[in-house]
Coordinates of C-alpha atoms in Angstrom, one line a residue:
X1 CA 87.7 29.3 45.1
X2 CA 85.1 29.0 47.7
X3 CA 82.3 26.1 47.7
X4 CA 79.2 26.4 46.7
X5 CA 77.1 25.2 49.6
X6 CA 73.0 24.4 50.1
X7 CA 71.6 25.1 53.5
X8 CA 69.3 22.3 55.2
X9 CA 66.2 22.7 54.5
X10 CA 64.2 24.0 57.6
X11 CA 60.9 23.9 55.7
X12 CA 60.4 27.3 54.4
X13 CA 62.9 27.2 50.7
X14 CA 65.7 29.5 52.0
X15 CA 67.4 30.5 48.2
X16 CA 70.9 32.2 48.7
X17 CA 71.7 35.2 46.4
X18 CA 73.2 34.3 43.2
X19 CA 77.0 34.1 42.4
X20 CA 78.8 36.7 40.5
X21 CA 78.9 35.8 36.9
X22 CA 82.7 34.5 37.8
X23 CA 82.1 32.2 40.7
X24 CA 79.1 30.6 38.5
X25 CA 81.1 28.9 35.2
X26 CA 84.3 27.0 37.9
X27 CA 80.8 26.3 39.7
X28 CA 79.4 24.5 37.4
X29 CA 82.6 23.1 36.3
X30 CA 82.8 21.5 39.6
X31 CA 79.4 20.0 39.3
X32 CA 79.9 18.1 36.4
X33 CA 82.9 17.2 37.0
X34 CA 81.5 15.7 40.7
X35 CA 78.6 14.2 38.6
X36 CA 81.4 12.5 36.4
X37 CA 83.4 10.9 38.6
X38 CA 80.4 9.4 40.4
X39 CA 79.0 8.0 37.4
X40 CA 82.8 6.3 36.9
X41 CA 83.3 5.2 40.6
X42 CA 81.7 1.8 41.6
X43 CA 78.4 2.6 43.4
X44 CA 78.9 1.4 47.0
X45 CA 74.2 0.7 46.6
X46 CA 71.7 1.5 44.4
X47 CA 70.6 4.1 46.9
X48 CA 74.4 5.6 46.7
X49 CA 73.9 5.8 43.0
X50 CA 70.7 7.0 42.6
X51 CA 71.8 10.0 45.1
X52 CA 74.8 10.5 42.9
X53 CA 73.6 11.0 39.9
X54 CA 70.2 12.8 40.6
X55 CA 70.6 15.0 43.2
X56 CA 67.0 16.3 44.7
X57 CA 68.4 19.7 46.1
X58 CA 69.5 20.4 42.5
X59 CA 67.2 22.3 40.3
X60 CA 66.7 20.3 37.0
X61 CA 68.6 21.4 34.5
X62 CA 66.5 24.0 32.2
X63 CA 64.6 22.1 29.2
X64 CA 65.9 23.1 25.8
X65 CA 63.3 25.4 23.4
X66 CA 62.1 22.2 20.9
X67 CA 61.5 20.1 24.0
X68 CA 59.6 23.0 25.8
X69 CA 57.2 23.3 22.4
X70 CA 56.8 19.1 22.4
X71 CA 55.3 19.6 26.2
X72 CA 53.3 22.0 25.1
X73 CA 51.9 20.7 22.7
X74 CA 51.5 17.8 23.8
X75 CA 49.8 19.2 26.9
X76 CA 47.6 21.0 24.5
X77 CA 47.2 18.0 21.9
X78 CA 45.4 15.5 24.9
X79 CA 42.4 17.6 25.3
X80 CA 41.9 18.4 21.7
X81 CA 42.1 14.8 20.8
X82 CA 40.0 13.5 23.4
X83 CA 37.2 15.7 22.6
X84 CA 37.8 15.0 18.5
X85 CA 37.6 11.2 19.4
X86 CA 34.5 11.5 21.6
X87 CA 33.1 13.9 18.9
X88 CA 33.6 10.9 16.8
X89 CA 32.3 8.5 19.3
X90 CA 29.3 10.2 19.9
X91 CA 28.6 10.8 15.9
X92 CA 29.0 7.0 15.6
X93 CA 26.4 6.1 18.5
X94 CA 24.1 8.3 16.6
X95 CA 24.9 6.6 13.5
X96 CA 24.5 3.2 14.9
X97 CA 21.2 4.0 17.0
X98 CA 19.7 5.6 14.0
X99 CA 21.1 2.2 11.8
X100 CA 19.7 0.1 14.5
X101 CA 16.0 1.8 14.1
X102 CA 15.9 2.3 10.7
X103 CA 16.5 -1.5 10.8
X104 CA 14.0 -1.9 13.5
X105 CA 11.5 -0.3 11.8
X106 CA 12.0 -2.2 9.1
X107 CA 11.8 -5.5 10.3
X108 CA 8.4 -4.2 12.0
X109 CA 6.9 -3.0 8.5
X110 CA 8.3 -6.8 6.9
X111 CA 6.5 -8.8 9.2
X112 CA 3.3 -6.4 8.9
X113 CA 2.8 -6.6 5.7
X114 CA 3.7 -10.1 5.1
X115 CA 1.2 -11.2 7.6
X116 CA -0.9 -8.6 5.7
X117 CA 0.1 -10.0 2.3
X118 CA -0.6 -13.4 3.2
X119 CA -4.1 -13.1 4.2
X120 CA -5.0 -11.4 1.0
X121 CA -3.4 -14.2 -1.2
X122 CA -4.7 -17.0 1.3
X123 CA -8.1 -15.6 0.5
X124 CA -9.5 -15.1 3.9
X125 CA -9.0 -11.8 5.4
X126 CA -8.8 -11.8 9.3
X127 CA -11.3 -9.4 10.7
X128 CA -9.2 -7.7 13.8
X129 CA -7.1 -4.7 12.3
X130 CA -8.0 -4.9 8.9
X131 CA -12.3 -3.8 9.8
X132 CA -10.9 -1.3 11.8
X133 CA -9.0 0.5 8.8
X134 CA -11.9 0.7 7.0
X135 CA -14.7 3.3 6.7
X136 CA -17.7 2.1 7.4
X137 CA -19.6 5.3 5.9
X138 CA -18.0 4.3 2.8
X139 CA -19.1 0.9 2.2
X140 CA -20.5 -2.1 4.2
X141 CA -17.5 -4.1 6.2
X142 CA -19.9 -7.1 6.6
X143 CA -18.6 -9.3 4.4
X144 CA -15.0 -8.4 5.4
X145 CA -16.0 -8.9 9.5
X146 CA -17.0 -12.1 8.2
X147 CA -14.1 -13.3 6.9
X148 CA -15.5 -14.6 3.1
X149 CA -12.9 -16.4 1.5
X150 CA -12.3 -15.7 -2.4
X151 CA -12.0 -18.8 -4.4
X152 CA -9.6 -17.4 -6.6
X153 CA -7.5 -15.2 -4.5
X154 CA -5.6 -12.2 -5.6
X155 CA -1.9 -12.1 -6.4
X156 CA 0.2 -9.5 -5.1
X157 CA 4.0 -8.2 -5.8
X158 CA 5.5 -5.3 -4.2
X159 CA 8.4 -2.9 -3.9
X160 CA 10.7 -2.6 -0.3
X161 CA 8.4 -0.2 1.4
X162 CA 9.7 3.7 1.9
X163 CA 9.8 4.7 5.7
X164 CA 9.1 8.0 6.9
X165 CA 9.0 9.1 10.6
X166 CA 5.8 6.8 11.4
X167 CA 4.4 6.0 7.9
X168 CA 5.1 3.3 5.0
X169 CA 4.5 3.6 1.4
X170 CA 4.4 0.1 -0.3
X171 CA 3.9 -0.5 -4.3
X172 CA 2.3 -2.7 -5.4
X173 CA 0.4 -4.7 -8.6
X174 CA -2.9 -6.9 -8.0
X175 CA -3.0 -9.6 -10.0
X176 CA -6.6 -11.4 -10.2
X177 CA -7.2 -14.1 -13.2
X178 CA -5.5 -12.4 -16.1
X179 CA -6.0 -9.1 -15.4
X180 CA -3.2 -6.7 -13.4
X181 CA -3.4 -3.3 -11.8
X182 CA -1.5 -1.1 -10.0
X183 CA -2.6 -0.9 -6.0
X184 CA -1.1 1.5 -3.0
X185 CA -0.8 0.4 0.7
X186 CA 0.3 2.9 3.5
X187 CA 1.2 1.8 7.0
X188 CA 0.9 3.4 9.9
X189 CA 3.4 3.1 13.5
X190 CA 1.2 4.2 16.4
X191 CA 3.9 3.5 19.6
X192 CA 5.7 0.4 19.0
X193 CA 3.1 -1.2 16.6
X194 CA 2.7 -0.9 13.0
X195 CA -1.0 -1.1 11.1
X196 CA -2.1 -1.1 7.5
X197 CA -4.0 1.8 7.6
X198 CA -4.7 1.5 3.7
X199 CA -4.9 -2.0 2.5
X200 CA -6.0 -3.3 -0.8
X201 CA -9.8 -3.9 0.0
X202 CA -12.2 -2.0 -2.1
X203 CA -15.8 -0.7 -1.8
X204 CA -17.7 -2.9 -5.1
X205 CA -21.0 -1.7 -5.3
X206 CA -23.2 -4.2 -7.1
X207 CA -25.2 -3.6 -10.3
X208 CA -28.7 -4.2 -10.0
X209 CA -30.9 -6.0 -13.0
X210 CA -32.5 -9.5 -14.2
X211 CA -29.4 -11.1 -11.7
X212 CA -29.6 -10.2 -8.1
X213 CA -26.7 -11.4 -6.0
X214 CA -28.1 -12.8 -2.6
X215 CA -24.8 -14.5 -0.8
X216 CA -21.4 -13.6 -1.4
X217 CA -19.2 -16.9 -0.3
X218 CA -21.8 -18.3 1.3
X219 CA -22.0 -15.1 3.8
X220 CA -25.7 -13.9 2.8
X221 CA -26.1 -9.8 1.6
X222 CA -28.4 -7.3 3.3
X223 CA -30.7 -6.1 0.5
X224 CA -29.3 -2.6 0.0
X225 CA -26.0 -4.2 -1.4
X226 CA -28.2 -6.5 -3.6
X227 CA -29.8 -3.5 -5.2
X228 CA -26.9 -1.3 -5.5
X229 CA -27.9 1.1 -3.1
X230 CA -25.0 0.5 -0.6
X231 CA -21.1 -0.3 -1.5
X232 CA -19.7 -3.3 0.4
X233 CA -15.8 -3.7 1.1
X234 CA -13.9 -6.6 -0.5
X235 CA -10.6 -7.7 -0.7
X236 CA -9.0 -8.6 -4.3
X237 CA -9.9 -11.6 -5.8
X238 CA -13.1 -13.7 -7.8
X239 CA -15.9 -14.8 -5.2
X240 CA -18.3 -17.3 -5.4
X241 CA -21.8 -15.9 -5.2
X242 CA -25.6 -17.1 -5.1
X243 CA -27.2 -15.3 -7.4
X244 CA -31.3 -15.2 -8.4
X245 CA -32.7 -14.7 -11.6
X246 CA -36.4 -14.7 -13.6
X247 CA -37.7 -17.8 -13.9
X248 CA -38.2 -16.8 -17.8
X249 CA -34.2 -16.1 -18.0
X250 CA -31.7 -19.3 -18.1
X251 CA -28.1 -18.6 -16.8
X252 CA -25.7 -19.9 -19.1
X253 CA -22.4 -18.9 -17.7
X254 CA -21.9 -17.9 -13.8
X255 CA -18.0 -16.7 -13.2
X256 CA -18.7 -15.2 -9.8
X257 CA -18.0 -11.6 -8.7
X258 CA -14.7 -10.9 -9.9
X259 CA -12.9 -7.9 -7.9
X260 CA -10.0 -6.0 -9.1
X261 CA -7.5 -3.5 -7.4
X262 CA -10.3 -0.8 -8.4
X263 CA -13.6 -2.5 -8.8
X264 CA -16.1 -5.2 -8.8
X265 CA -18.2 -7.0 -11.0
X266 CA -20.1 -9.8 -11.3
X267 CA -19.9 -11.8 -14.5
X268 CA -22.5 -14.0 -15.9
X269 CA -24.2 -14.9 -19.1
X270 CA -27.7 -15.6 -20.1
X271 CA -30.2 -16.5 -22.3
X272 CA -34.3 -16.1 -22.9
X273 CA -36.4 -19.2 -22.7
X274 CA -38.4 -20.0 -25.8
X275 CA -41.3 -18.9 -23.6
X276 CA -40.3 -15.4 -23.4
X277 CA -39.0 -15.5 -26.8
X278 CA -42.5 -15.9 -28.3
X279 CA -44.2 -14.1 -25.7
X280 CA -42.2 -10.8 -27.1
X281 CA -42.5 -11.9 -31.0
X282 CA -46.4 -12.0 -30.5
X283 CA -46.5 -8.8 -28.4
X284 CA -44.5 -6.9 -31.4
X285 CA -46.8 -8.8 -34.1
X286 CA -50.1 -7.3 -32.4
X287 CA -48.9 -4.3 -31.5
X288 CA -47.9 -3.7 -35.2
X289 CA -51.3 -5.2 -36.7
X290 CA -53.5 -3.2 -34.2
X291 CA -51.7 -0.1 -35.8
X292 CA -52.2 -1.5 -39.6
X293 CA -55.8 -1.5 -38.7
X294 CA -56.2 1.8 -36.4
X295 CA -53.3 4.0 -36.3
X296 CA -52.7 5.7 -32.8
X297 CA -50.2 7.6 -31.2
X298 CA -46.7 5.9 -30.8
X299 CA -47.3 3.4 -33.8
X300 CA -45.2 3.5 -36.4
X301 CA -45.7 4.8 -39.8
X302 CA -47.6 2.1 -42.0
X303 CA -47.9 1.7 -45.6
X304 CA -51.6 1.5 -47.2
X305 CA -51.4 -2.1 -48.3
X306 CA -53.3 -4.6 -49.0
X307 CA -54.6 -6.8 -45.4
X308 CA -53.5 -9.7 -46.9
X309 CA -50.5 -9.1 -46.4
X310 CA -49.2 -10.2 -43.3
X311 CA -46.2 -9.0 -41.2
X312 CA -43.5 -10.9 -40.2
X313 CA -40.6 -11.2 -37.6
X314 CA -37.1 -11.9 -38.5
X315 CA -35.0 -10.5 -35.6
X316 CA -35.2 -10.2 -32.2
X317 CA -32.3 -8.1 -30.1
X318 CA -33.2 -7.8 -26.2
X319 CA -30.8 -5.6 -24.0
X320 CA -30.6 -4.0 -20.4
X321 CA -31.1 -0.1 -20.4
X322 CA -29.3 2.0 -18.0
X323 CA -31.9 3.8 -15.2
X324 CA -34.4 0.7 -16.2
X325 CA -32.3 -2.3 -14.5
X326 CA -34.9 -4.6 -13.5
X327 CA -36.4 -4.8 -17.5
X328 CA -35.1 -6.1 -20.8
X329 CA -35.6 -4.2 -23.4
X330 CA -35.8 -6.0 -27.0
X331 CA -36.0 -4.3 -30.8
X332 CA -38.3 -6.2 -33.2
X333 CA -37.6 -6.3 -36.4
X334 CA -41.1 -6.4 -38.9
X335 CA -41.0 -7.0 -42.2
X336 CA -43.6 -6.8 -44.7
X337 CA -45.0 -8.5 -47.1
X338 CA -42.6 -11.9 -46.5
X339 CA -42.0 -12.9 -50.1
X340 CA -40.8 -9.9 -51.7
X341 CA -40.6 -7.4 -48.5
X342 CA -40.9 -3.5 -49.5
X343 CA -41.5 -2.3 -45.8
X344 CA -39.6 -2.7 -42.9
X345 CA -40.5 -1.7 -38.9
X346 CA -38.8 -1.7 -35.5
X347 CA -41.3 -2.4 -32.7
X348 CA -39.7 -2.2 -29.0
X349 CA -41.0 -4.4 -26.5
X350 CA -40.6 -4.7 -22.7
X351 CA -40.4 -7.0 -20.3
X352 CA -40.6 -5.8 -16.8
X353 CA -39.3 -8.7 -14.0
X354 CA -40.2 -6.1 -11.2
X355 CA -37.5 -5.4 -8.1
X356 CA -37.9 -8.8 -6.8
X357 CA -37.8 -10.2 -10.2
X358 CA -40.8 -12.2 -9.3
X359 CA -43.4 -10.0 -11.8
X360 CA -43.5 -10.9 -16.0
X361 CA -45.0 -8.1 -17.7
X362 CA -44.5 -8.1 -21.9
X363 CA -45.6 -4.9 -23.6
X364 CA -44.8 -3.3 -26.9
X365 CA -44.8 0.1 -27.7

């Protein structure tokens, strides 16, 4: 049988044509029976060896069909995982990011609103952001630019705020003395800062009448607010205020002006001096007695009695009328004759303090 022979390689692969199908199998007999013995002989070096047993001008031998499929797929398997696990990379950085500013954002909205919280409940509101958030063609911010401190400052609880791209919605309750009410504040993010764009203050317009409030924790208040022609913006919370009144009118009972998560009041308690008192008894005794002796238009109906029989007072209830805020207004109740009475009148009488409460005007009728 002849041998199967390689030619040196001269650079260009020069591949001799193939065996006939019967040289081929003693061939390859002769190969691995070569490749036998070496592996059995001693190796003279590791060089010797290595040449033995892989030979570099054999081809390798032709991979089998299940380890063909494993390159394969393997080949095919590297890509496809490396772009599932930077898919999944990528989806957690977004993850995290959006974690990380959710928590940012967060923290931002904490600290504003405590700080925001804080100054409420300490009583003093600081002037900066919170003036700037409100309207002054709503109400007056004087009182809030100058920083009047409540002396019986509001309680507040809220919910976690809800975040949306750049807003906050915060619930909360107002608590001032006993009385609680439900209150909303929204913040704002304009770049990397965070405002209260609607806090808790409210616009209290004060009632006008026979108490005029003049300072509002010591700050003093412009006339229109006085009168109730103008609103003024206050935090919740009860405020002591300086207050003036007729000289013909005692205040009994002066609890300051008391504002709510919704409105303002002030509240107060009074009473008549025994001057006034008798002034308005005397006012309703002539007026009825002028009509006993010549009837006239807006006296009430008399009966023809004797003149000896004389009227006579027996209660007196004064009030404040709505559109009339500077007056009290009093219903006096006649009787006649006093021992056995068979005739009874209501005489109203007013007493007119004017705008600057400075004027005392009695008149019945």
């Amino acid at each position: 049988m002849p041998d199967f022979e390689m030619p040196e390689s001269t650079g260009a692969l020069d591949v001799p044509a193939p065996p006939s199908a019967a040289a081929r199998a003693p061939a390859a007999e002769d190969a691995f029976a070569t490749a036998d013995a070496a592996m059995r002989a001693p190796a003279a070096s590791d060089a010797a060896t290595s040449a033995a047993i892989v030979d570099p001008t054999l081809p390798p031998p032709p991979a089998s069909g299940r380890e063909r499929a494993r390159a394969t797929m393997r080949r095919l398997r590297l890509p496809a995982l490396a772009f599932a696990v930077g898919v999944v990379v990528a989806a957690a950085g977004v993850v995290a990011i959006d974690s990380v500013r959710d928590a940012t954002a967060r923290d931002d909205v904490a600290q504003t609103l405590d700080a925001y919280l804080a100054t409420v409940e300490s009583g003093a509101p600081a002037s900066g952001g919170l003036v700037a958030a409100l309207d002054e063609a709503v109400a007056s911010t004087a009182l809030v630019a100058a920083a009047v401190v409540a002396a019986g400052p509001a309680a507040v609880d809220c919910d976690e705020p809800r975040l949306g791209a750049d807003v906050a919605i915060v619930d909360c309750s107002v608590r001032v003395e006993r009385r609680s009410e439900p209150a909303r504040l929204v913040l704002e993010r304009v770049g990397d800062a965070w405002s209260v764009t609607q806090g808790l203050a409210v616009p209290v317009r004060l009632q006008p009448g026979t108490l005029l409030v003049e300072e509002v924790a010591g700050e003093p208040v412009e006339t229109a607010i006085t009168r109730g022609e103008r609103a003024v913006w206050l935090l919740p919370g009860r405020y002591d205020v300086a207050v003036r009144s007729p000289a013909q009118l005692v205040v009994a009972n002066l609890d300051g002006l008391v504002v709510t998560a919704s409105s303002g009041s002030v509240r107060w308690t009074s009473d008549t001096t025994p001057q006034l008192d008798a002034d308005v008894e005397a006012s309703a005794l002539a007026f009825v007695r002028g009509c006993a002796v010549a009837p006239a238009e807006g006296c009430p109906a008399l009966q023809q009695r004797d003149a000896a029989d004389p009227f006579q007072v027996f209660a007196i209830d004064g009030r404040l009328r709505p559109g009339d805020p500077y007056a009290l207004t009093f219903e006096v109740s006649i009787r006649r004759p006093i021992e056995q009475p068979e005739e009874f009148v209501v005489v109203t009488v007013r007493v007119d303090f004017g705008e600057g409460l400075d004027r005392y005007e009695v008149a019945a009728g």
